[in-house]
XYZ file of C-alpha atoms in Angstrom:
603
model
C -45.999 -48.417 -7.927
C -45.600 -46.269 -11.060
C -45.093 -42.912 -11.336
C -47.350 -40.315 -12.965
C -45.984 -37.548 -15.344
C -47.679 -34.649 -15.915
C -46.018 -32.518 -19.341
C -45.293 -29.361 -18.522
C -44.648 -26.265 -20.748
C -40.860 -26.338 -21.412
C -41.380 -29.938 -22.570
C -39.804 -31.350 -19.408
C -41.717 -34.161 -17.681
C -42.816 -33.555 -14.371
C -42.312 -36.738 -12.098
C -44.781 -37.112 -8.953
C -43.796 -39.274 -5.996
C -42.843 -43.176 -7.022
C -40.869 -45.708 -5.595
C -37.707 -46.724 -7.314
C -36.653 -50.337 -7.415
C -33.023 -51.970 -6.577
C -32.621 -53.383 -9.952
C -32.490 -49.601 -11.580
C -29.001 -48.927 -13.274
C -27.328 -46.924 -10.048
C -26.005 -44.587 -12.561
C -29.758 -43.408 -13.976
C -31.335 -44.443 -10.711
C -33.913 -41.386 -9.927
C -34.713 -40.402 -5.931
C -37.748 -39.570 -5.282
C -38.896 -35.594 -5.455
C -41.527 -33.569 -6.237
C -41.892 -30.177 -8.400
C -40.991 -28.831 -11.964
C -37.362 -29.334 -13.011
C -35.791 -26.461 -14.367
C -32.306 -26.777 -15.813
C -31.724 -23.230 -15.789
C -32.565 -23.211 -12.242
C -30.318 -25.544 -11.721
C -27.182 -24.218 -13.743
C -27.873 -20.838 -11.282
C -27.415 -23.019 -8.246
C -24.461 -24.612 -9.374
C -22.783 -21.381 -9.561
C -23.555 -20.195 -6.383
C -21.984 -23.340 -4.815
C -18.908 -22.720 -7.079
C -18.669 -19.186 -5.653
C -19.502 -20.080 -2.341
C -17.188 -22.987 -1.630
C -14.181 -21.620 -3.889
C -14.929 -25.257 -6.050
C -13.074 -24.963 -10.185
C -15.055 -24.077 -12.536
C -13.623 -27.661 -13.956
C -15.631 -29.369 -11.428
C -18.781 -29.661 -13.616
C -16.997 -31.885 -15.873
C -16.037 -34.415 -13.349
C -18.105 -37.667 -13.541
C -18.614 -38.147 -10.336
C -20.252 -34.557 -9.890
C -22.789 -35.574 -13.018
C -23.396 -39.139 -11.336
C -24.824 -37.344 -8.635
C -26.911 -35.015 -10.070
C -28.142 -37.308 -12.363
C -29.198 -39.634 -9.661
C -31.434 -36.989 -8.328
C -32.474 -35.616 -11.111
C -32.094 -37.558 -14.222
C -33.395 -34.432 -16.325
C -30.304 -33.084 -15.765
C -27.827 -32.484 -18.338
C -24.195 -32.463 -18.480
C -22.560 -28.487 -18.660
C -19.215 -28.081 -19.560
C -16.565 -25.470 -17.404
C -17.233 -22.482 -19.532
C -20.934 -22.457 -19.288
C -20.320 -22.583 -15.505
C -18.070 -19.521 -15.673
C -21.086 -17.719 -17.781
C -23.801 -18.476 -15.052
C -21.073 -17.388 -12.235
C -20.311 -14.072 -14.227
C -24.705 -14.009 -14.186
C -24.801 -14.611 -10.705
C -22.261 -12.020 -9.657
C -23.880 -8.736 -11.897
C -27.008 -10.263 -10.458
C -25.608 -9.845 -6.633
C -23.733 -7.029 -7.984
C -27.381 -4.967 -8.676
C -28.695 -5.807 -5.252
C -25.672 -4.906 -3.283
C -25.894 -1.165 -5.316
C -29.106 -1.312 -3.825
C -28.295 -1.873 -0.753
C -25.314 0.764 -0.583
C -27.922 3.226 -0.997
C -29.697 3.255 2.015
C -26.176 3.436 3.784
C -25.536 6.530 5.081
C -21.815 6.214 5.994
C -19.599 3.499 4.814
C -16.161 2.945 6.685
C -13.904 0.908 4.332
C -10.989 -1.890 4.874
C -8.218 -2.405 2.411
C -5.299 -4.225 1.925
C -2.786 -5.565 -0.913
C -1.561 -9.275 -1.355
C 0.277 -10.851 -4.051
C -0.440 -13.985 -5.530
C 2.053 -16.672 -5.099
C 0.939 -18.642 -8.269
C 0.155 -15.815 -10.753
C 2.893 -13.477 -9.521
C 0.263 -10.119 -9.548
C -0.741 -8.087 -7.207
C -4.326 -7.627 -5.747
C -5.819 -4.948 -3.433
C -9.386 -5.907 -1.601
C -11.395 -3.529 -0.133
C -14.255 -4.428 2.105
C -16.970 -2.401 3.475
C -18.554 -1.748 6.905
C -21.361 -0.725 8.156
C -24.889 -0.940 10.810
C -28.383 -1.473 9.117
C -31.225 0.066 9.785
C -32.062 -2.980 12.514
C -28.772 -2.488 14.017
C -27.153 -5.607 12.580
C -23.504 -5.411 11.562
C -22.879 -5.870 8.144
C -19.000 -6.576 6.131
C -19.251 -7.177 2.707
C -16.329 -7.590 -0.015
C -16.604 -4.837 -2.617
C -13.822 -5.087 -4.794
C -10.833 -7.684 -5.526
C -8.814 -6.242 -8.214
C -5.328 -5.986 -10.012
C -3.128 -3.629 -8.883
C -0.336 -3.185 -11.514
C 3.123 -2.261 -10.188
C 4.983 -0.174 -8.758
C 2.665 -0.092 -5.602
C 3.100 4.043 -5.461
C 0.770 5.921 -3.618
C -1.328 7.704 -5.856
C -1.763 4.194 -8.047
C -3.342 2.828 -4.586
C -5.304 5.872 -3.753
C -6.923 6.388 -7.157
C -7.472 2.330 -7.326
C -9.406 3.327 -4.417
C -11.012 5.603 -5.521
C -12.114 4.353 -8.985
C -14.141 1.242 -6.831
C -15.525 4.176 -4.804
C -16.987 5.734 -8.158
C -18.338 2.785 -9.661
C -20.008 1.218 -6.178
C -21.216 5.072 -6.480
C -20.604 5.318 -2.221
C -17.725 8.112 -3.118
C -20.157 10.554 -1.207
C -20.266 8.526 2.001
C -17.143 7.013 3.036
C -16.059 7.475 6.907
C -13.131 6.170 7.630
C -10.567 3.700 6.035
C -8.431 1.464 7.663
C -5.211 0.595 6.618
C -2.097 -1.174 7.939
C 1.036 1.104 8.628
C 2.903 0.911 5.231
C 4.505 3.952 4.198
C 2.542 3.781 1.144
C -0.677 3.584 2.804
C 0.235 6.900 4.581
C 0.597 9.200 1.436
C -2.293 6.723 -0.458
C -5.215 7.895 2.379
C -3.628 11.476 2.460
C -4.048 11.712 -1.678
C -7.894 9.654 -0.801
C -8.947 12.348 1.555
C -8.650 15.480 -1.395
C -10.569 13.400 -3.090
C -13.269 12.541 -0.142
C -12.920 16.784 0.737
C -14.115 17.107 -2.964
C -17.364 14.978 -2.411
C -18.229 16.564 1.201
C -16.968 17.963 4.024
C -15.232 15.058 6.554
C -16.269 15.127 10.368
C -14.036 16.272 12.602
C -11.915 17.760 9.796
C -10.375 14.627 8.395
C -9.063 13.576 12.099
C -10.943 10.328 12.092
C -10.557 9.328 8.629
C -7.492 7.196 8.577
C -7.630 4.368 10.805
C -4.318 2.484 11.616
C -4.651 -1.220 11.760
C -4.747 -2.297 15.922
C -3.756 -5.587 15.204
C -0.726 -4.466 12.816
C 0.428 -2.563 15.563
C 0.264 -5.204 17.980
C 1.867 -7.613 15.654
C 4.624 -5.307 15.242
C 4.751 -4.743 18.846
C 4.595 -8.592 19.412
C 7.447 -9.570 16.829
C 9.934 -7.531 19.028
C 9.356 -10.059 21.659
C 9.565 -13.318 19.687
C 12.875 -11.843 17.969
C 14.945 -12.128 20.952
C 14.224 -15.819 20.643
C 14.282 -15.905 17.262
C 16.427 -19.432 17.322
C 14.903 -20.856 20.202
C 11.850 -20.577 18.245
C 13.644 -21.922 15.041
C 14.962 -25.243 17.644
C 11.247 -25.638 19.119
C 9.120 -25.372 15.479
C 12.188 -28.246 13.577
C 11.364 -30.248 17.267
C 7.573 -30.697 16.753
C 8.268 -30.705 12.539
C 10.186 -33.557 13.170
C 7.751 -35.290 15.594
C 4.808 -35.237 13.546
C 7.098 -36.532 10.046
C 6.815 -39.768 11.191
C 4.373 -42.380 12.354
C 7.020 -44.104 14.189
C 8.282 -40.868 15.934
C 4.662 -39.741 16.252
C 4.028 -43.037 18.141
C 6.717 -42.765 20.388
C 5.896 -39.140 21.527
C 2.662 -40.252 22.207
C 3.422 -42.885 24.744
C 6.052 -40.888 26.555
C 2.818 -38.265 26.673
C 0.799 -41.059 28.495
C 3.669 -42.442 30.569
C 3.961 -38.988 32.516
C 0.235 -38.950 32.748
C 0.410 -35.404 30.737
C -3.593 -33.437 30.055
C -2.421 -31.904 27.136
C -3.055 -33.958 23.510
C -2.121 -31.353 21.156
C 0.728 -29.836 19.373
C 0.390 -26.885 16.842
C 2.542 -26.294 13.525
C 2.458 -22.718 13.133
C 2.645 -20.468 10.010
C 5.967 -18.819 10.098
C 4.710 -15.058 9.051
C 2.180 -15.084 12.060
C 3.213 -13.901 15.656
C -0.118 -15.470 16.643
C 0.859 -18.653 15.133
C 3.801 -19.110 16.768
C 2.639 -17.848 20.013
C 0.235 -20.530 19.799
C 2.921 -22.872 18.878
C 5.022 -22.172 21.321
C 2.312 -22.437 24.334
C 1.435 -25.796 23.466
C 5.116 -27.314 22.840
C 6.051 -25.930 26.031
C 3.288 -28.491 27.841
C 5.091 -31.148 26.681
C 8.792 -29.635 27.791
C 9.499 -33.230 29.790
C 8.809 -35.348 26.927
C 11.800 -33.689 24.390
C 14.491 -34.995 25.987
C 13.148 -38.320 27.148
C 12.226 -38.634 23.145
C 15.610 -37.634 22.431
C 16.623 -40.595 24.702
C 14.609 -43.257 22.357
C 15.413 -40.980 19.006
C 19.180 -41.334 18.052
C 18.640 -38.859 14.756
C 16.594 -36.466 17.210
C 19.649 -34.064 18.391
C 17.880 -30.348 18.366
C 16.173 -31.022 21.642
C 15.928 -27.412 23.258
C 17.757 -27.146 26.581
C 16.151 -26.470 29.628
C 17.310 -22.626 29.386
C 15.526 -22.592 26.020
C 12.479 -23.372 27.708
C 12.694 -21.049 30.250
C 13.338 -17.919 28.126
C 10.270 -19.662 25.836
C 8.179 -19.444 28.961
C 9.162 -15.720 29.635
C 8.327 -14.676 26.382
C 4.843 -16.134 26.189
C 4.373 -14.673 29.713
C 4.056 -11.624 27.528
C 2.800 -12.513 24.593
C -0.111 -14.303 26.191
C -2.130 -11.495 27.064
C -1.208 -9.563 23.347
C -2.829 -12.892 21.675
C -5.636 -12.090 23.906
C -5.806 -9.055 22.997
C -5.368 -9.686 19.346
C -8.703 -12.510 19.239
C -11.096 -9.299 20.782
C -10.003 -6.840 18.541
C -9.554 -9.195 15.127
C -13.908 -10.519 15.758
C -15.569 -9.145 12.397
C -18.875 -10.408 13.671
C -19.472 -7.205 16.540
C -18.320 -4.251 16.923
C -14.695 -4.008 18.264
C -14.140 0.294 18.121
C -15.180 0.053 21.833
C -13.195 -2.577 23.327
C -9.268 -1.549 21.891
C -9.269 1.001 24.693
C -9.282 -0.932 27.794
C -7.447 -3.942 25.774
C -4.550 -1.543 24.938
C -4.395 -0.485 28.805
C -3.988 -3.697 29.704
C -1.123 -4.369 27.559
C 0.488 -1.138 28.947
C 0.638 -2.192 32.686
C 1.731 -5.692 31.652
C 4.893 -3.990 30.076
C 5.424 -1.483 32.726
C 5.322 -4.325 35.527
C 7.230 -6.488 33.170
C 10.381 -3.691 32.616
C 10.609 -3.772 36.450
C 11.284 -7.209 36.684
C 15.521 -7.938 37.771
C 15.724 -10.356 34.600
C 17.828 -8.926 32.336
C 16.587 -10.603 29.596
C 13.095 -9.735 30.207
C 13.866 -5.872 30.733
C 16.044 -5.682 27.052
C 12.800 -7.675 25.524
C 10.225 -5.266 27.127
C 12.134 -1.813 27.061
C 12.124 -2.137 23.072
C 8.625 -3.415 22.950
C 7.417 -0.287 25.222
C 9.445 1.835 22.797
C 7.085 0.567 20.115
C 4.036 1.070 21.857
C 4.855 4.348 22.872
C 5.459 5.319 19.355
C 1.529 3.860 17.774
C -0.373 4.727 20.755
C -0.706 8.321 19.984
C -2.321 7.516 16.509
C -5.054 5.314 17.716
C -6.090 6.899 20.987
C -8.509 9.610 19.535
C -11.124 7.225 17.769
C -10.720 4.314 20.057
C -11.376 6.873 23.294
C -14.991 8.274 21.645
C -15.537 4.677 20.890
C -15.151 3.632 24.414
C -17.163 7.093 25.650
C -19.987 5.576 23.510
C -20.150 2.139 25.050
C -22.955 2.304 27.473
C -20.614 0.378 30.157
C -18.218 2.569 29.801
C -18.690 6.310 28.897
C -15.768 9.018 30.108
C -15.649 6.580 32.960
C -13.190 4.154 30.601
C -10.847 7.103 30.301
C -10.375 8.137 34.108
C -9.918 4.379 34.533
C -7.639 3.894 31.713
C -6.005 6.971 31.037
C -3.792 6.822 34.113
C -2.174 3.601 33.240
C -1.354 5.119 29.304
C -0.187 8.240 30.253
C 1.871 10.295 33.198
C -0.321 11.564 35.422
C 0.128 15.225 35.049
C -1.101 14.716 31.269
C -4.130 12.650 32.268
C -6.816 15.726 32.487
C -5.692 17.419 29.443
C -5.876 13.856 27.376
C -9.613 13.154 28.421
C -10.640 17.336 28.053
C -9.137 16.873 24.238
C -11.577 13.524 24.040
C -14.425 15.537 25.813
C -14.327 17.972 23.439
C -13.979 16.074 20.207
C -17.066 14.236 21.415
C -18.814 17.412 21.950
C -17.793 18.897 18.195
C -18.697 15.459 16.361
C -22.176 15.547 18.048
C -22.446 18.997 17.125
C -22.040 18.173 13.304
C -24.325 15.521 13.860
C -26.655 17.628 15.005
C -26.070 20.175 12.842
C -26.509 17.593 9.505
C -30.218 16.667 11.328
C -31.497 19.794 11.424
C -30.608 20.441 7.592
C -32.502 17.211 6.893
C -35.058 18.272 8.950
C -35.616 21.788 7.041
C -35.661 19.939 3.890
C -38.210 17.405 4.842
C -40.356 20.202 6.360
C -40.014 22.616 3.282
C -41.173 19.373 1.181
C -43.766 18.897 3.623
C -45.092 22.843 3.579
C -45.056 22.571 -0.219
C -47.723 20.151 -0.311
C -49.771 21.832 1.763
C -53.476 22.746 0.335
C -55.118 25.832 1.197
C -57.706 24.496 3.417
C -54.523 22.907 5.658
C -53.146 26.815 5.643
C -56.517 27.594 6.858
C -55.759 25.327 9.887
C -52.557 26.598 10.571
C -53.540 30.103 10.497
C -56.186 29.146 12.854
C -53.840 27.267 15.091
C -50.767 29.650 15.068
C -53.060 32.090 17.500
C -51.079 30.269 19.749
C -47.891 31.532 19.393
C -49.043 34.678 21.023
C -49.657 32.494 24.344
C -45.796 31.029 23.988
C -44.524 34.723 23.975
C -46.381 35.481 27.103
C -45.012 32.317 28.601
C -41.415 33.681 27.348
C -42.030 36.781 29.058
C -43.451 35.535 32.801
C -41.604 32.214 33.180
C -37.930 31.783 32.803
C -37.090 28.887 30.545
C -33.876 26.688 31.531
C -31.807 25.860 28.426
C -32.309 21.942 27.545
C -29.871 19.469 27.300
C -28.494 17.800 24.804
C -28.892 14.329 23.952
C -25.495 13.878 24.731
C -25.368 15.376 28.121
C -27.638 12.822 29.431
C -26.196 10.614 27.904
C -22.969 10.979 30.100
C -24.541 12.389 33.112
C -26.760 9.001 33.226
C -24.622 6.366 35.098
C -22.462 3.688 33.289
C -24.658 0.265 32.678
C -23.809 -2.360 34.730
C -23.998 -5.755 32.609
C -23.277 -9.059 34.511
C -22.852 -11.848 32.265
C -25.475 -14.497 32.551
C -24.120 -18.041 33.681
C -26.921 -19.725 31.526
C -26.565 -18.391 28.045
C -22.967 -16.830 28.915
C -23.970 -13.998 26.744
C -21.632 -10.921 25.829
C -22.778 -7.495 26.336
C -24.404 -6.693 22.852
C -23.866 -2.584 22.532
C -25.916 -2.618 19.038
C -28.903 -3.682 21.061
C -28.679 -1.233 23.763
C -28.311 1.773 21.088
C -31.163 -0.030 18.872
C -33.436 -0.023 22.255
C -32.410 3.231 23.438
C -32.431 4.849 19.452
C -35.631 6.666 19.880
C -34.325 8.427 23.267
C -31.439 9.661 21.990
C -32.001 10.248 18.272
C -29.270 11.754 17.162
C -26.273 10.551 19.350
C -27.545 6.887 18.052
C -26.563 7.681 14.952
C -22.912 8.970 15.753
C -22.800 5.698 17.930
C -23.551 3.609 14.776
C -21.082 5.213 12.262
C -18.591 4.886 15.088
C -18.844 1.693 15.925
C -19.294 0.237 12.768
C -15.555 1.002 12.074
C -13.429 -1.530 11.694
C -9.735 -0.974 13.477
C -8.034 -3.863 12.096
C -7.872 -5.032 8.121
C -8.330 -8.900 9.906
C -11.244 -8.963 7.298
C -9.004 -8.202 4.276
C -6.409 -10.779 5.202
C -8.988 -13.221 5.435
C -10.277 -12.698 2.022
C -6.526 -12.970 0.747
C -6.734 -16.865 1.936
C -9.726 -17.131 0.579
C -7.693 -15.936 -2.369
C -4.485 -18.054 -2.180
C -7.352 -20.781 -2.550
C -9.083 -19.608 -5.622
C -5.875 -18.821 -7.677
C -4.108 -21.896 -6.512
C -1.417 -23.941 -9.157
C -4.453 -25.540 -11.274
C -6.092 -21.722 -11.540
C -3.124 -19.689 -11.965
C -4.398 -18.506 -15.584
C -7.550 -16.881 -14.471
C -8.025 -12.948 -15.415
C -8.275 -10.660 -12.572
C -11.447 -9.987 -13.676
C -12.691 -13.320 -13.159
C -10.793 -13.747 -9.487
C -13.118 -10.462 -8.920
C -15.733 -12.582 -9.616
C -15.093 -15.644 -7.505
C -14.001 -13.504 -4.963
C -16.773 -10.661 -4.862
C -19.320 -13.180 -5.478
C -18.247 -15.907 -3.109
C -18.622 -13.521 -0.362
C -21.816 -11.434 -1.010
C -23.710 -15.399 -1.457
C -21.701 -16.728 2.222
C -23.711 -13.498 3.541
C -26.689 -14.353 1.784
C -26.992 -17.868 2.716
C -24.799 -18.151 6.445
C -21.925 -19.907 4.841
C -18.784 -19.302 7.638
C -15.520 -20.764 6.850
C -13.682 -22.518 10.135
C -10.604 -20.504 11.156
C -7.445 -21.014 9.543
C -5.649 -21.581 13.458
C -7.976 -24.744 13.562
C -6.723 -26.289 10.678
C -3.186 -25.693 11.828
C -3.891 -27.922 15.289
C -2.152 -31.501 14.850
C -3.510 -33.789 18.166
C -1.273 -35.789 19.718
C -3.816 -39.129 20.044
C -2.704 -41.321 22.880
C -2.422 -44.863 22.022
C -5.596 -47.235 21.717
C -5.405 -50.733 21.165
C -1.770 -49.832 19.262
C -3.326 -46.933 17.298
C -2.176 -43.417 17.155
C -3.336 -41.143 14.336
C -3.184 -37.035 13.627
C -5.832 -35.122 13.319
């Protein structure tokens, strides 16, 4: 059956649906397909799977990369590395245009940022993401700059790096809050940001919520404490599974002392060494196989770092704790829903773990906790005011999280005072908010009068007779003052979500604020700028290994300018088309495969 071709107007033939035959050269062999071929269409599409899958732009050259294009579409023409990096460049001022756009129907914008140095090109970079809920409630995180930061990494060279991005995404007017790790530098950097922000407009709250340390900094900090008072049993247990998984022979072995003792667990984890997490994670899964280290040992003469059986035990102890911190750590790190609201009760639970852990008669235990309490003692006071209103403005939880949590974070006789200091900061930040309404509203009406023609002032001259009626009401009936949205809001009891077995679906507090937005119009809006903050810079670190991939040994000559662009661009087109990246922790898993028919392999 032959194909019909139709010319169309860029000269290009235009193939209809055909058959091809076996006996076709596989390296011109056409597929079947339908539709005008545009080259230019295509070139555009090649660079948003360059940006979106961090590929080189080198990878265009590659035969095998042509072979398959041409086998689809044998129009297609070969286009060399730098064209690629022009119709990348196109792609990202293209996204570039529609995310301005998009900024400005954003009212308030709270913003991420952190600073990473590249291994291979020995600069520093500074990201800064930013957050925010649309108009239809959805959650939105989008990279907005990945640039250079020249040395030395002062504060006023980070605050006004800030601040130029601010200028030129032209969102300088409508930050919210910024959330940084606890670096010294960071400190001074968002003190220097705000007299800038003060310049624009007048913060909420007077500043108080603007800087937003970094939850899951703190709790890595906290966390560290803990794993450094088993700093070489951790050093013995990590070499142990290193030198496990080294060898296929070794690897083999392990694996049938695992089935010979009948053992569930299949997996052990190599951790990355800078990661609390990591190691937790490594250490929870080399302690299920405990039993089969020495009996390897036994069959492995070169094996002699075996950890000893009081090596395990203070291993055990220490993930005892550390457990419920890597809990806590996964809720508060999700980028995907809201996580303002859930730090409070999160950060109560890690208090009574601590203070029932420093009772405890181990000695080791009590040295390992008493300095880890000291910690926690020390960042709680910087986090409590935002994460408390956040809390207040989950539906499930309201002022009734603080009487429930309050007493387990503080001594009892300085329980009231905390949640009357949260009560009223609530009260003043809805009174701003109400306060910025009713200028909009004045505005809007003034437009709104000015348009008025004279036969609609007829009508409201004719209608107004009634105001003479409402001052006779005033005068006869005694009017109650009304309450604010906010009122009912907390006078209204807590909603009770049970989790259905079926879909096992979390509580979704966007879609209780988007169903109940028209009943409380204002306070909605507070909810969504609060919980649209961000209280960890999670998001930040992830784009820095999205990074470490992009300027990698091959790509170590790229300008900043063009990282910015790989970067920037990869993410806004992920957004754009639901790309999502697996998670770094399950590429770190090596399984421990039992033996089948004499085969044992990693994965």
């Amino acid at each position: 059956m032959k194909a019909k071709a139709d010319k169309s107007k860029d000269g290009l033939l235009q193939t209809q649906l055909g058959f091809v035959t076996s006996s076709v050269d596989p390296t011109s062999c056409p597929s079947m397909y339908v539709g005008k071929f545009g080259m230019e269409k295509m070139k555009e599409s090649v660079a948003h799977w360059i940006l979106m899958h961090e590929h080189p732009f080198s990878i265009v050259e590659e035969e095998g990369f042509n072979l398959m294009q041409r086998r689809g579409m044998p129009k297609w023409r070969e286009i060399t590395r730098n064209t690629a990096k022009t119709y990348c460049i196109n792609v990202y001022e293209a996204e570039k245009k529609k995310m301005k756009s998009l900024l400005k129907n954003v009212n308030k914008i709270s913003l991420t940022t952190n600073c990473w140095k590249s291994k291979n090109q020995k600069i520093g970079y500074m990201v800064i993401t930013g957050h925010w809920i649309d108009e239809s409630w959805q959650l939105q995180k989008r990279v907005l700059n990945f640039v250079h930061i020249p040395p030395p990494y002062r504060d006023l060279e980070i605050a006004n790096a800030i601040w130029r991005c601010l200028e030129n995404w032209g969102i300088d007017g409508k930050i919210h809050t910024i959330s940084v790790d606890n670096a010294s530098a960071n400190d001074s950097a968002i003190e220097n940001l705000k007299i800038y922000v003060k310049n624009k407009r007048r913060l909420l709250c007077e500043g108080k919520l603007f800087h937003v340390r970094c939850c899951a900094h703190i709790l890595n900090l906290i966390a560290q404490d803990g794993l450094s008072d088993i700093k070489d049993i951790v050093d013995v247990i990590r070499d142990s599974v290193e030198y496990v998984r080294r060898s296929d022979a070794r690897f083999k072995i392990f694996s049938e002392i695992v089935k010979q003792l009948n053992l569930p667990d299949k997996k052990l984890v190599d951790d990355c060494r800078t990661r609390w997490n990591s190691t937790y994670e490594m250490l929870a899964a080399a302690i299920k196989f405990k039993d089969v280290f020495p009996m390897f040992a036994d069959r492995e003469p070169h094996y002699d770092i075996c950890p000893s059986a009081e090596d395990w035990t203070k291993a055990e102890k220490v993930c005892s704790v550390l457990e419920l911190f890597w809990t806590a750590m996964h809720i508060v790190s999700g980028s995907d829903y809201p996580t303002s609201n859930l730090f409070l009760n999160e950060v109560s639970r890690v208090k009574v773990l601590l203070d029932k852990k420093s009772l405890e008669h181990d000695i080791f235990i009590q040295n390992m906790v008493a300095r880890m309490k000291n910690k926690f003692d020390k960042y709680w006071g910087d986090t409590n005011l935002l994460m408390s209103i956040a809390a207040a403005l989950d539906p499930k939880c309201k002022l009734r999280a603080l009487e429930f949590c309050f007493p387990r974070l503080y001594f009892s006789g300085n329980v009231e005072r905390q949640i009357t200091i949260i009560r009223k900061t609530l009260y003043e930040l809805y009174s701003e908010y109400v306060a910025i309404s009713n200028i909009e509203d004045e505005s809007i009406g003034e437009g709104q009068r000015n348009k008025l023609s004279n036969r609609d002032l007829a009508n409201v001259e004719i209608q107004s007779g009634w105001s003479e009626y409402a001052e006779y009401l005033k005068s006869v009936e005694s009017i109650h003052s009304q309450k604010s949205e906010l009122d009912i809001y907390l006078e209204e009891n807590c909603y009770i979500f049970e989790k259905d077995k079926k879909d096992g679906k979390d509580f979704d507090v966007l879609e209780w604020w988007r169903v109940h937005a028209l009943k409380y119009k204002i306070l909605s809006i507070l909810a969504r700028d609060i919980l649209a903050i961000a209280i960890t810079t999670v998001a930040s670190e992830a784009t820095f290994s999205a990074g470490s991939r992009v300027i990698d040994k091959y790509r170590a000559s790229l300008t900043s300018d063009t990282v910015q662009v790989l970067m920037c661009g990869g993410d806004w087109l992920k957004k754009r088309f639901g790309v999502k990246k697996k998670s770094l922790s399950d590429k770190k898993a090596i399984y421990v495969n039992l033996p089948l028919d004499g085969d044992v392999s990693k994965v």
